Amino acid sequence: MAGVRAAQKEKTRRALIQAAMNQLSAEHGYASLSLREVAREAGIAPTSFYRHFQNMEELGLTLVDEGGLALRQLLRQSRQQIAKGGSIIRSSVTTFMEFVANNTAIFRLLLQEKSGNSREFRLAVQREVEHFTAELVDYLVDEQKFDRTIAELHADAIVRIVFSAGADALDASPAERKELLETTIAQVRIVARGAEATRTLARSQKS
Amino acid sequence: MAGVRAAQKEKTRRALIQAAMNQLSAEHGYASLSLREVAREAGIAPTSFYRHFQNMEELGLTLVDEGGLALRQLLRQSRQQIAKGGSIIRSSVTTFMEFVANNTAIFRLLLQEKSGNSREFRLAVQREVEHFTAELVDYLVDEQKFDRTIAELHADAIVRIVFSAGADALDASPAERKELLETTIAQVRIVARGAEATRTLARSQKS
DNA sequence: AAATTGCGTGAACAGGCGTTCACTGACATA
DNA sequence: TATGTCAGTGAACGCCTGTTCACGCAATTT
């Protein structure tokens, strides 16, 4: 009843997930990931893989899920920093970029599969990103009193810019990353100013 | 001296490129593209492949080159239409989205390899995108009299947004694409307004 | 204590892969 | 007309792949 058995199973499951993570890199993407190699790295026989996942695809979707979870944790972390005061934009973008730097493999997976081969994968990643955007929209509506229509455009634009910059950061040196960070912050500010101007415009047309 | 031989060689070379294009799809990405399958579709023996390319990688880079070239030509064409009058932003974004809709395979390749496995690929795609951005910067500086610093931020932000929207368009239905187009146009306008506001701000600080 | 469950195994399979090699035969050159 | 070039070939290679199967054996249940 101690569940020694179940614990051992979970342990090898984690080993498989970790092995897959380790094998993911810039040169060796998910598509060219083999069941046998993953099993080898996890230290089990290829056949045992099937005790835990039906497919490599199922493993992959698990990775995407875990990546999304990590991203959401990041968001929460970022919001706490905002509460302490300081520039909302700077602290959010900085946190995001730190995540990218510290979780290269998982972010690369998310990006790859965002425009990747499997429809199910793409939808899974898209869901994660939408979640991200939705929280930003709520923030803009609640805290900054934007119209929902403008806030949606605004948030979507920011997410697109920041994710795209994150992608570039993967290949960048620390110095380049620093520059990329500042550029991105400046761009997000431009969008914020543009959204503000658009709001003013809408108001003047309304009256 | 008629060059019958050279013509035939070029023809099979094109057949190989076309075959690779045909095999590229949402489900079957470049990474899982096999020399033998490409040769089969091109109607030649696997061994003959080596008469034209040293690697699959070399073929892939050719695809990226051709894709980028096509995209740039299209946009230049679009800019000529602009000269005839009409909204710069609308016509550019529309042209871009039409390209994406009509060249799904090649655009998907560009996106995949932008965050893909091979460093050389990534750099090749990055070069294409930078080329793209550079042309936009020049336009903003020459025609719209922006400072180069602001123009660079501005152009980079636009390219990030538009490419990201293009990626989403790949999976979208015609109706969704229409909506995506309008959203993107609105976002680009927001960025334009933000850049304008930023320029005004910079001027008032200077004086 | 006996019976059952289920994770991990090693052998075996058919099939795909990239790449080499010596060769053919149509075209180009002299 | 004789000679050379070179795109295309088919067989063969060693290697890696996903998946099946029956089996052992420790944890669990009865």
PDB file of N, CA, C and O in Angstrom, chain A residues 26-31 108 111-112 114-119 122 126 153 156-157 160-161 164-165 168 171 180 183 186-187 190-191 193-195 197-198 201, chain B residues 26-29 31 108 111-112 114-119 122 126 152-153 156-157 160-161 164-165 168 171 180 183 186-187 190-191 193-195 197-198 201:
ATOM      1  N   ALA A  26      19.710  23.392 -29.773  1.00  0.00           N
ATOM      2  CA  ALA A  26      19.613  24.161 -31.018  1.00  0.00           C
ATOM      3  C   ALA A  26      19.818  23.262 -32.233  1.00  0.00           C
ATOM      4  O   ALA A  26      19.146  23.405 -33.239  1.00  0.00           O
ATOM      5  N   GLU A  27      20.729  22.324 -32.103  1.00  0.00           N
ATOM      6  CA  GLU A  27      21.081  21.504 -33.260  1.00  0.00           C
ATOM      7  C   GLU A  27      20.141  20.317 -33.444  1.00  0.00           C
ATOM      8  O   GLU A  27      20.001  19.786 -34.523  1.00  0.00           O
ATOM      9  N   HIS A  28      19.530  19.899 -32.351  1.00  0.00           N
ATOM     10  CA  HIS A  28      18.809  18.640 -32.359  1.00  0.00           C
ATOM     11  C   HIS A  28      17.388  18.904 -31.887  1.00  0.00           C
ATOM     12  O   HIS A  28      17.108  18.797 -30.691  1.00  0.00           O
ATOM     13  N   GLY A  29      16.508  19.206 -32.802  1.00  0.00           N
ATOM     14  CA  GLY A  29      15.147  19.592 -32.438  1.00  0.00           C
ATOM     15  C   GLY A  29      14.234  18.428 -32.142  1.00  0.00           C
ATOM     16  O   GLY A  29      14.623  17.267 -32.285  1.00  0.00           O
ATOM     17  N   TYR A  30      13.017  18.746 -31.752  1.00  0.00           N
ATOM     18  CA  TYR A  30      12.078  17.712 -31.347  1.00  0.00           C
ATOM     19  C   TYR A  30      11.797  16.722 -32.474  1.00  0.00           C
ATOM     20  O   TYR A  30      11.682  15.521 -32.238  1.00  0.00           O
ATOM     21  N   ALA A  31      11.666  17.228 -33.676  1.00  0.00           N
ATOM     22  CA  ALA A  31      11.314  16.372 -34.816  1.00  0.00           C
ATOM     23  C   ALA A  31      12.323  15.245 -35.002  1.00  0.00           C
ATOM     24  O   ALA A  31      11.967  14.139 -35.365  1.00  0.00           O
ATOM     25  N   ARG A 108      12.712  27.123 -26.682  1.00  0.00           N
ATOM     26  CA  ARG A 108      12.966  26.752 -28.076  1.00  0.00           C
ATOM     27  C   ARG A 108      11.947  25.728 -28.550  1.00  0.00           C
ATOM     28  O   ARG A 108      11.454  25.794 -29.674  1.00  0.00           O
ATOM     29  N   LEU A 111       8.708  27.533 -29.276  1.00  0.00           N
ATOM     30  CA  LEU A 111       8.788  28.289 -30.525  1.00  0.00           C
ATOM     31  C   LEU A 111       8.754  27.371 -31.734  1.00  0.00           C
ATOM     32  O   LEU A 111       8.039  27.623 -32.692  1.00  0.00           O
ATOM     33  N   GLN A 112       9.544  26.308 -31.654  1.00  0.00           N
ATOM     34  CA  GLN A 112       9.617  25.381 -32.774  1.00  0.00           C
ATOM     35  C   GLN A 112       8.248  24.821 -33.082  1.00  0.00           C
ATOM     36  O   GLN A 112       7.820  24.777 -34.230  1.00  0.00           O
ATOM     37  N   LYS A 114       5.439  25.995 -32.258  1.00  0.00           N
ATOM     38  CA  LYS A 114       4.443  27.007 -32.592  1.00  0.00           C
ATOM     39  C   LYS A 114       4.219  27.045 -34.100  1.00  0.00           C
ATOM     40  O   LYS A 114       3.102  27.231 -34.559  1.00  0.00           O
ATOM     41  N   SER A 115       5.292  26.881 -34.853  1.00  0.00           N
ATOM     42  CA  SER A 115       5.155  26.811 -36.312  1.00  0.00           C
ATOM     43  C   SER A 115       5.585  25.437 -36.800  1.00  0.00           C
ATOM     44  O   SER A 115       6.081  25.286 -37.897  1.00  0.00           O
ATOM     45  N   GLY A 116       5.382  24.460 -35.968  1.00  0.00           N
ATOM     46  CA  GLY A 116       5.942  23.151 -36.229  1.00  0.00           C
ATOM     47  C   GLY A 116       5.062  22.235 -37.045  1.00  0.00           C
ATOM     48  O   GLY A 116       4.152  22.681 -37.742  1.00  0.00           O
ATOM     49  N   ASN A 117       5.312  20.963 -36.945  1.00  0.00           N
ATOM     50  CA  ASN A 117       4.765  19.997 -37.874  1.00  0.00           C
ATOM     51  C   ASN A 117       3.404  19.444 -37.445  1.00  0.00           C
ATOM     52  O   ASN A 117       2.571  19.171 -38.279  1.00  0.00           O
ATOM     53  N   SER A 118       3.227  19.292 -36.168  1.00  0.00           N
ATOM     54  CA  SER A 118       2.004  18.650 -35.709  1.00  0.00           C
ATOM     55  C   SER A 118       0.953  19.688 -35.322  1.00  0.00           C
ATOM     56  O   SER A 118       1.213  20.603 -34.540  1.00  0.00           O
ATOM     57  N   ARG A 119      -0.225  19.528 -35.898  1.00  0.00           N
ATOM     58  CA  ARG A 119      -1.309  20.470 -35.635  1.00  0.00           C
ATOM     59  C   ARG A 119      -1.626  20.521 -34.146  1.00  0.00           C
ATOM     60  O   ARG A 119      -1.822  21.589 -33.578  1.00  0.00           O
ATOM     61  N   ARG A 122       0.864  22.611 -32.351  1.00  0.00           N
ATOM     62  CA  ARG A 122       0.675  24.039 -32.604  1.00  0.00           C
ATOM     63  C   ARG A 122      -0.474  24.590 -31.770  1.00  0.00           C
ATOM     64  O   ARG A 122      -0.359  25.660 -31.166  1.00  0.00           O
ATOM     65  N   GLN A 126      -0.296  27.449 -28.980  1.00  0.00           N
ATOM     66  CA  GLN A 126      -1.136  28.621 -29.206  1.00  0.00           C
ATOM     67  C   GLN A 126      -1.995  28.909 -27.977  1.00  0.00           C
ATOM     68  O   GLN A 126      -2.178  30.066 -27.589  1.00  0.00           O
ATOM     69  N   LEU A 153      -5.925  44.636 -29.086  1.00  0.00           N
ATOM     70  CA  LEU A 153      -4.924  44.948 -30.108  1.00  0.00           C
ATOM     71  C   LEU A 153      -3.566  45.196 -29.459  1.00  0.00           C
ATOM     72  O   LEU A 153      -2.529  44.676 -29.888  1.00  0.00           O
ATOM     73  N   ASP A 156      -2.027  41.994 -27.812  1.00  0.00           N
ATOM     74  CA  ASP A 156      -1.609  41.055 -28.842  1.00  0.00           C
ATOM     75  C   ASP A 156      -0.313  41.529 -29.511  1.00  0.00           C
ATOM     76  O   ASP A 156       0.607  40.746 -29.739  1.00  0.00           O
ATOM     77  N   ALA A 157      -0.248  42.826 -29.789  1.00  0.00           N
ATOM     78  CA  ALA A 157       0.954  43.381 -30.416  1.00  0.00           C
ATOM     79  C   ALA A 157       2.168  43.200 -29.505  1.00  0.00           C
ATOM     80  O   ALA A 157       3.246  42.802 -29.954  1.00  0.00           O
ATOM     81  N   ARG A 160       3.301  39.574 -29.381  1.00  0.00           N
ATOM     82  CA  ARG A 160       3.996  39.217 -30.626  1.00  0.00           C
ATOM     83  C   ARG A 160       5.432  39.748 -30.613  1.00  0.00           C
ATOM     84  O   ARG A 160       6.377  39.037 -30.949  1.00  0.00           O
ATOM     85  N   ILE A 161       5.591  41.006 -30.224  1.00  0.00           N
ATOM     86  CA  ILE A 161       6.921  41.604 -30.209  1.00  0.00           C
ATOM     87  C   ILE A 161       7.838  40.899 -29.209  1.00  0.00           C
ATOM     88  O   ILE A 161       8.971  40.529 -29.526  1.00  0.00           O
ATOM     89  N   SER A 164       8.765  37.299 -30.183  1.00  0.00           N
ATOM     90  CA  SER A 164       9.688  37.331 -31.308  1.00  0.00           C
ATOM     91  C   SER A 164      11.090  37.719 -30.850  1.00  0.00           C
ATOM     92  O   SER A 164      12.090  37.128 -31.279  1.00  0.00           O
ATOM     93  N   ALA A 165      11.154  38.684 -29.938  1.00  0.00           N
ATOM     94  CA  ALA A 165      12.460  39.082 -29.400  1.00  0.00           C
ATOM     95  C   ALA A 165      13.058  37.946 -28.581  1.00  0.00           C
ATOM     96  O   ALA A 165      14.273  37.697 -28.627  1.00  0.00           O
ATOM     97  N   ASP A 168      14.828  35.617 -30.785  1.00  0.00           N
ATOM     98  CA  ASP A 168      16.141  36.116 -31.194  1.00  0.00           C
ATOM     99  C   ASP A 168      17.156  35.995 -30.067  1.00  0.00           C
ATOM    100  O   ASP A 168      18.356  35.784 -30.311  1.00  0.00           O
ATOM    101  N   ASP A 171      19.717  32.868 -29.625  1.00  0.00           N
ATOM    102  CA  ASP A 171      20.990  32.769 -30.335  1.00  0.00           C
ATOM    103  C   ASP A 171      21.977  33.863 -29.952  1.00  0.00           C
ATOM    104  O   ASP A 171      23.089  33.882 -30.448  1.00  0.00           O
ATOM    105  N   LEU A 180      19.054  43.701 -26.925  1.00  0.00           N
ATOM    106  CA  LEU A 180      17.735  43.235 -27.335  1.00  0.00           C
ATOM    107  C   LEU A 180      16.698  43.597 -26.286  1.00  0.00           C
ATOM    108  O   LEU A 180      15.575  44.009 -26.600  1.00  0.00           O
ATOM    109  N   THR A 183      15.981  47.335 -26.571  1.00  0.00           N
ATOM    110  CA  THR A 183      15.202  47.565 -27.784  1.00  0.00           C
ATOM    111  C   THR A 183      13.748  47.176 -27.568  1.00  0.00           C
ATOM    112  O   THR A 183      12.820  47.916 -27.913  1.00  0.00           O
ATOM    113  N   ALA A 186      11.867  49.529 -25.398  1.00  0.00           N
ATOM    114  CA  ALA A 186      11.542  50.750 -26.150  1.00  0.00           C
ATOM    115  C   ALA A 186      10.368  50.504 -27.093  1.00  0.00           C
ATOM    116  O   ALA A 186       9.477  51.363 -27.227  1.00  0.00           O
ATOM    117  N   GLN A 187      10.354  49.338 -27.708  1.00  0.00           N
ATOM    118  CA  GLN A 187       9.271  49.037 -28.648  1.00  0.00           C
ATOM    119  C   GLN A 187       7.938  48.883 -27.941  1.00  0.00           C
ATOM    120  O   GLN A 187       6.903  49.363 -28.413  1.00  0.00           O
ATOM    121  N   ILE A 190       6.669  52.192 -27.282  1.00  0.00           N
ATOM    122  CA  ILE A 190       6.093  52.799 -28.492  1.00  0.00           C
ATOM    123  C   ILE A 190       4.662  52.318 -28.686  1.00  0.00           C
ATOM    124  O   ILE A 190       3.752  53.115 -28.940  1.00  0.00           O
ATOM    125  N   VAL A 191       4.472  51.012 -28.526  1.00  0.00           N
ATOM    126  CA  VAL A 191       3.123  50.462 -28.675  1.00  0.00           C
ATOM    127  C   VAL A 191       2.188  51.082 -27.641  1.00  0.00           C
ATOM    128  O   VAL A 191       1.047  51.443 -27.954  1.00  0.00           O
ATOM    129  N   ARG A 193       2.397  54.004 -26.252  1.00  0.00           N
ATOM    130  CA  ARG A 193       2.077  55.370 -26.660  1.00  0.00           C
ATOM    131  C   ARG A 193       1.082  55.386 -27.811  1.00  0.00           C
ATOM    132  O   ARG A 193       0.175  56.212 -27.850  1.00  0.00           O
ATOM    133  N   GLY A 194       1.275  54.431 -28.739  1.00  0.00           N
ATOM    134  CA  GLY A 194       0.373  54.341 -29.880  1.00  0.00           C
ATOM    135  C   GLY A 194      -1.038  53.996 -29.453  1.00  0.00           C
ATOM    136  O   GLY A 194      -2.019  54.550 -29.964  1.00  0.00           O
ATOM    137  N   ALA A 195      -1.140  53.084 -28.510  1.00  0.00           N
ATOM    138  CA  ALA A 195      -2.450  52.679 -28.010  1.00  0.00           C
ATOM    139  C   ALA A 195      -3.122  53.856 -27.304  1.00  0.00           C
ATOM    140  O   ALA A 195      -4.323  54.090 -27.456  1.00  0.00           O
ATOM    141  N   ALA A 197      -2.587  57.034 -27.920  1.00  0.00           N
ATOM    142  CA  ALA A 197      -2.996  57.977 -28.961  1.00  0.00           C
ATOM    143  C   ALA A 197      -4.271  57.498 -29.642  1.00  0.00           C
ATOM    144  O   ALA A 197      -5.172  58.284 -29.946  1.00  0.00           O
ATOM    145  N   THR A 198      -4.340  56.180 -29.864  1.00  0.00           N
ATOM    146  CA  THR A 198      -5.517  55.612 -30.517  1.00  0.00           C
ATOM    147  C   THR A 198      -6.752  55.792 -29.642  1.00  0.00           C
ATOM    148  O   THR A 198      -7.836  56.114 -30.122  1.00  0.00           O
ATOM    149  N   LEU A 201      -7.887  59.331 -29.825  1.00  0.00           N
ATOM    150  CA  LEU A 201      -8.510  59.517 -31.134  1.00  0.00           C
ATOM    151  C   LEU A 201      -9.949  59.011 -31.116  1.00  0.00           C
ATOM    152  O   LEU A 201     -10.871  59.700 -31.566  1.00  0.00           O
TER     153      LEU A 201
ATOM    154  N   ALA B  26       2.357  21.100 -43.449  1.00  0.00           N
ATOM    155  CA  ALA B  26       2.197  21.317 -42.010  1.00  0.00           C
ATOM    156  C   ALA B  26       2.601  20.076 -41.229  1.00  0.00           C
ATOM    157  O   ALA B  26       3.225  20.166 -40.177  1.00  0.00           O
ATOM    158  N   GLU B  27       2.280  18.916 -41.767  1.00  0.00           N
ATOM    159  CA  GLU B  27       2.537  17.684 -41.029  1.00  0.00           C
ATOM    160  C   GLU B  27       3.964  17.182 -41.206  1.00  0.00           C
ATOM    161  O   GLU B  27       4.481  16.450 -40.364  1.00  0.00           O
ATOM    162  N   HIS B  28       4.562  17.552 -42.304  1.00  0.00           N
ATOM    163  CA  HIS B  28       5.830  16.943 -42.686  1.00  0.00           C
ATOM    164  C   HIS B  28       6.862  18.050 -42.887  1.00  0.00           C
ATOM    165  O   HIS B  28       7.026  18.520 -44.003  1.00  0.00           O
ATOM    166  N   GLY B  29       7.548  18.427 -41.828  1.00  0.00           N
ATOM    167  CA  GLY B  29       8.478  19.550 -41.890  1.00  0.00           C
ATOM    168  C   GLY B  29       9.820  19.220 -42.511  1.00  0.00           C
ATOM    169  O   GLY B  29      10.095  18.064 -42.842  1.00  0.00           O
ATOM    170  N   ALA B  31      12.777  19.061 -41.280  1.00  0.00           N
ATOM    171  CA  ALA B  31      13.646  18.157 -40.505  1.00  0.00           C
ATOM    172  C   ALA B  31      13.378  16.700 -40.844  1.00  0.00           C
ATOM    173  O   ALA B  31      14.290  15.888 -40.880  1.00  0.00           O
ATOM    174  N   ARG B 108       6.166  28.625 -44.292  1.00  0.00           N
ATOM    175  CA  ARG B 108       6.276  27.729 -43.140  1.00  0.00           C
ATOM    176  C   ARG B 108       7.731  27.306 -42.951  1.00  0.00           C
ATOM    177  O   ARG B 108       8.223  27.229 -41.831  1.00  0.00           O
ATOM    178  N   LEU B 111       9.609  30.117 -41.335  1.00  0.00           N
ATOM    179  CA  LEU B 111       9.285  30.234 -39.908  1.00  0.00           C
ATOM    180  C   LEU B 111       9.912  29.117 -39.099  1.00  0.00           C
ATOM    181  O   LEU B 111      10.499  29.334 -38.041  1.00  0.00           O
ATOM    182  N   GLN B 112       9.766  27.885 -39.614  1.00  0.00           N
ATOM    183  CA  GLN B 112      10.302  26.740 -38.898  1.00  0.00           C
ATOM    184  C   GLN B 112      11.789  26.889 -38.676  1.00  0.00           C
ATOM    185  O   GLN B 112      12.286  26.669 -37.580  1.00  0.00           O
ATOM    186  N   LYS B 114      13.508  29.513 -38.747  1.00  0.00           N
ATOM    187  CA  LYS B 114      13.888  30.699 -37.982  1.00  0.00           C
ATOM    188  C   LYS B 114      14.208  30.312 -36.541  1.00  0.00           C
ATOM    189  O   LYS B 114      15.122  30.860 -35.930  1.00  0.00           O
ATOM    190  N   SER B 115      13.441  29.378 -35.999  1.00  0.00           N
ATOM    191  CA  SER B 115      13.734  28.873 -34.658  1.00  0.00           C
ATOM    192  C   SER B 115      14.111  27.405 -34.740  1.00  0.00           C
ATOM    193  O   SER B 115      13.850  26.636 -33.828  1.00  0.00           O
ATOM    194  N   GLY B 116      14.694  27.027 -35.837  1.00  0.00           N
ATOM    195  CA  GLY B 116      14.909  25.617 -36.139  1.00  0.00           C
ATOM    196  C   GLY B 116      16.211  25.063 -35.615  1.00  0.00           C
ATOM    197  O   GLY B 116      16.846  25.626 -34.723  1.00  0.00           O
ATOM    198  N   ASN B 117      16.615  23.976 -36.188  1.00  0.00           N
ATOM    199  CA  ASN B 117      17.672  23.153 -35.625  1.00  0.00           C
ATOM    200  C   ASN B 117      19.077  23.543 -36.085  1.00  0.00           C
ATOM    201  O   ASN B 117      20.020  23.444 -35.322  1.00  0.00           O
ATOM    202  N   SER B 118      19.180  23.965 -37.306  1.00  0.00           N
ATOM    203  CA  SER B 118      20.512  24.236 -37.839  1.00  0.00           C
ATOM    204  C   SER B 118      20.861  25.721 -37.719  1.00  0.00           C
ATOM    205  O   SER B 118      20.095  26.583 -38.135  1.00  0.00           O
ATOM    206  N   ARG B 119      22.010  25.978 -37.125  1.00  0.00           N
ATOM    207  CA  ARG B 119      22.435  27.365 -36.924  1.00  0.00           C
ATOM    208  C   ARG B 119      22.526  28.109 -38.255  1.00  0.00           C
ATOM    209  O   ARG B 119      22.085  29.245 -38.370  1.00  0.00           O
ATOM    210  N   ARG B 122      19.158  29.113 -39.418  1.00  0.00           N
ATOM    211  CA  ARG B 122      18.635  30.238 -38.659  1.00  0.00           C
ATOM    212  C   ARG B 122      19.255  31.552 -39.137  1.00  0.00           C
ATOM    213  O   ARG B 122      18.571  32.537 -39.327  1.00  0.00           O
ATOM    214  N   GLN B 126      17.365  34.662 -40.750  1.00  0.00           N
ATOM    215  CA  GLN B 126      17.534  35.927 -40.063  1.00  0.00           C
ATOM    216  C   GLN B 126      18.012  37.015 -41.035  1.00  0.00           C
ATOM    217  O   GLN B 126      17.558  38.155 -40.978  1.00  0.00           O
ATOM    218  N   GLU B 152      14.445  52.553 -36.758  1.00  0.00           N
ATOM    219  CA  GLU B 152      14.860  51.164 -36.572  1.00  0.00           C
ATOM    220  C   GLU B 152      13.967  50.436 -35.580  1.00  0.00           C
ATOM    221  O   GLU B 152      13.566  49.285 -35.807  1.00  0.00           O
ATOM    222  N   LEU B 153      13.662  51.093 -34.498  1.00  0.00           N
ATOM    223  CA  LEU B 153      12.736  50.501 -33.525  1.00  0.00           C
ATOM    224  C   LEU B 153      11.383  50.237 -34.174  1.00  0.00           C
ATOM    225  O   LEU B 153      10.796  49.167 -34.040  1.00  0.00           O
ATOM    226  N   ASP B 156      11.502  47.443 -36.903  1.00  0.00           N
ATOM    227  CA  ASP B 156      11.709  46.140 -36.278  1.00  0.00           C
ATOM    228  C   ASP B 156      10.422  45.659 -35.617  1.00  0.00           C
ATOM    229  O   ASP B 156      10.035  44.496 -35.752  1.00  0.00           O
ATOM    230  N   ALA B 157       9.743  46.553 -34.931  1.00  0.00           N
ATOM    231  CA  ALA B 157       8.489  46.190 -34.269  1.00  0.00           C
ATOM    232  C   ALA B 157       7.447  45.749 -35.292  1.00  0.00           C
ATOM    233  O   ALA B 157       6.759  44.737 -35.104  1.00  0.00           O
ATOM    234  N   ARG B 160       8.261  42.316 -36.696  1.00  0.00           N
ATOM    235  CA  ARG B 160       7.964  41.272 -35.706  1.00  0.00           C
ATOM    236  C   ARG B 160       6.464  40.974 -35.684  1.00  0.00           C
ATOM    237  O   ARG B 160       6.031  39.821 -35.691  1.00  0.00           O
ATOM    238  N   ILE B 161       5.660  42.026 -35.650  1.00  0.00           N
ATOM    239  CA  ILE B 161       4.206  41.839 -35.585  1.00  0.00           C
ATOM    240  C   ILE B 161       3.686  41.149 -36.842  1.00  0.00           C
ATOM    241  O   ILE B 161       2.923  40.184 -36.772  1.00  0.00           O
ATOM    242  N   SER B 164       4.783  37.488 -37.198  1.00  0.00           N
ATOM    243  CA  SER B 164       4.073  36.677 -36.215  1.00  0.00           C
ATOM    244  C   SER B 164       2.626  36.432 -36.641  1.00  0.00           C
ATOM    245  O   SER B 164       2.111  35.318 -36.535  1.00  0.00           O
ATOM    246  N   ALA B 165       2.004  37.465 -37.182  1.00  0.00           N
ATOM    247  CA  ALA B 165       0.635  37.320 -37.680  1.00  0.00           C
ATOM    248  C   ALA B 165       0.604  36.386 -38.887  1.00  0.00           C
ATOM    249  O   ALA B 165      -0.315  35.574 -39.035  1.00  0.00           O
ATOM    250  N   ASP B 168       0.450  32.895 -37.746  1.00  0.00           N
ATOM    251  CA  ASP B 168      -0.891  32.494 -37.321  1.00  0.00           C
ATOM    252  C   ASP B 168      -1.805  32.265 -38.517  1.00  0.00           C
ATOM    253  O   ASP B 168      -2.709  31.431 -38.462  1.00  0.00           O
ATOM    254  N   ASP B 171      -2.483  28.640 -40.208  1.00  0.00           N
ATOM    255  CA  ASP B 171      -3.464  27.673 -39.705  1.00  0.00           C
ATOM    256  C   ASP B 171      -4.893  28.177 -39.786  1.00  0.00           C
ATOM    257  O   ASP B 171      -5.814  27.464 -39.401  1.00  0.00           O
ATOM    258  N   LEU B 180      -7.601  38.525 -39.088  1.00  0.00           N
ATOM    259  CA  LEU B 180      -6.192  38.675 -38.733  1.00  0.00           C
ATOM    260  C   LEU B 180      -5.578  39.834 -39.512  1.00  0.00           C
ATOM    261  O   LEU B 180      -4.784  40.622 -38.974  1.00  0.00           O
ATOM    262  N   THR B 183      -6.793  43.083 -37.962  1.00  0.00           N
ATOM    263  CA  THR B 183      -6.124  43.246 -36.677  1.00  0.00           C
ATOM    264  C   THR B 183      -4.696  43.734 -36.874  1.00  0.00           C
ATOM    265  O   THR B 183      -4.239  44.682 -36.208  1.00  0.00           O
ATOM    266  N   ALA B 186      -4.462  47.294 -37.971  1.00  0.00           N
ATOM    267  CA  ALA B 186      -4.730  48.183 -36.836  1.00  0.00           C
ATOM    268  C   ALA B 186      -3.508  48.271 -35.925  1.00  0.00           C
ATOM    269  O   ALA B 186      -3.155  49.353 -35.432  1.00  0.00           O
ATOM    270  N   GLN B 187      -2.848  47.135 -35.717  1.00  0.00           N
ATOM    271  CA  GLN B 187      -1.676  47.121 -34.840  1.00  0.00           C
ATOM    272  C   GLN B 187      -0.518  47.904 -35.441  1.00  0.00           C
ATOM    273  O   GLN B 187       0.183  48.633 -34.733  1.00  0.00           O
ATOM    274  N   ILE B 190      -1.130  51.415 -34.862  1.00  0.00           N
ATOM    275  CA  ILE B 190      -0.828  51.795 -33.478  1.00  0.00           C
ATOM    276  C   ILE B 190       0.666  52.058 -33.331  1.00  0.00           C
ATOM    277  O   ILE B 190       1.080  53.063 -32.730  1.00  0.00           O
ATOM    278  N   VAL B 191       1.464  51.172 -33.886  1.00  0.00           N
ATOM    279  CA  VAL B 191       2.913  51.346 -33.802  1.00  0.00           C
ATOM    280  C   VAL B 191       3.327  52.651 -34.491  1.00  0.00           C
ATOM    281  O   VAL B 191       4.157  53.409 -33.965  1.00  0.00           O
ATOM    282  N   ARG B 193       1.557  55.343 -34.857  1.00  0.00           N
ATOM    283  CA  ARG B 193       1.188  56.462 -33.989  1.00  0.00           C
ATOM    284  C   ARG B 193       2.142  56.585 -32.820  1.00  0.00           C
ATOM    285  O   ARG B 193       2.530  57.685 -32.424  1.00  0.00           O
ATOM    286  N   GLY B 194       2.525  55.443 -32.273  1.00  0.00           N
ATOM    287  CA  GLY B 194       3.458  55.446 -31.139  1.00  0.00           C
ATOM    288  C   GLY B 194       4.803  56.003 -31.535  1.00  0.00           C
ATOM    289  O   GLY B 194       5.435  56.771 -30.789  1.00  0.00           O
ATOM    290  N   ALA B 195       5.266  55.641 -32.725  1.00  0.00           N
ATOM    291  CA  ALA B 195       6.551  56.141 -33.204  1.00  0.00           C
ATOM    292  C   ALA B 195       6.473  57.650 -33.423  1.00  0.00           C
ATOM    293  O   ALA B 195       7.404  58.402 -33.083  1.00  0.00           O
ATOM    294  N   ALA B 197       4.489  59.712 -31.845  1.00  0.00           N
ATOM    295  CA  ALA B 197       4.460  60.331 -30.515  1.00  0.00           C
ATOM    296  C   ALA B 197       5.863  60.360 -29.918  1.00  0.00           C
ATOM    297  O   ALA B 197       6.270  61.339 -29.281  1.00  0.00           O
ATOM    298  N   THR B 198       6.607  59.282 -30.135  1.00  0.00           N
ATOM    299  CA  THR B 198       7.966  59.191 -29.607  1.00  0.00           C
ATOM    300  C   THR B 198       8.866  60.236 -30.249  1.00  0.00           C
ATOM    301  O   THR B 198       9.685  60.875 -29.591  1.00  0.00           O
ATOM    302  N   LEU B 201       8.073  63.573 -28.803  1.00  0.00           N
ATOM    303  CA  LEU B 201       8.633  63.600 -27.459  1.00  0.00           C
ATOM    304  C   LEU B 201      10.121  63.926 -27.507  1.00  0.00           C
ATOM    305  O   LEU B 201      10.618  64.789 -26.784  1.00  0.00           O
TER     306      LEU B 201
END
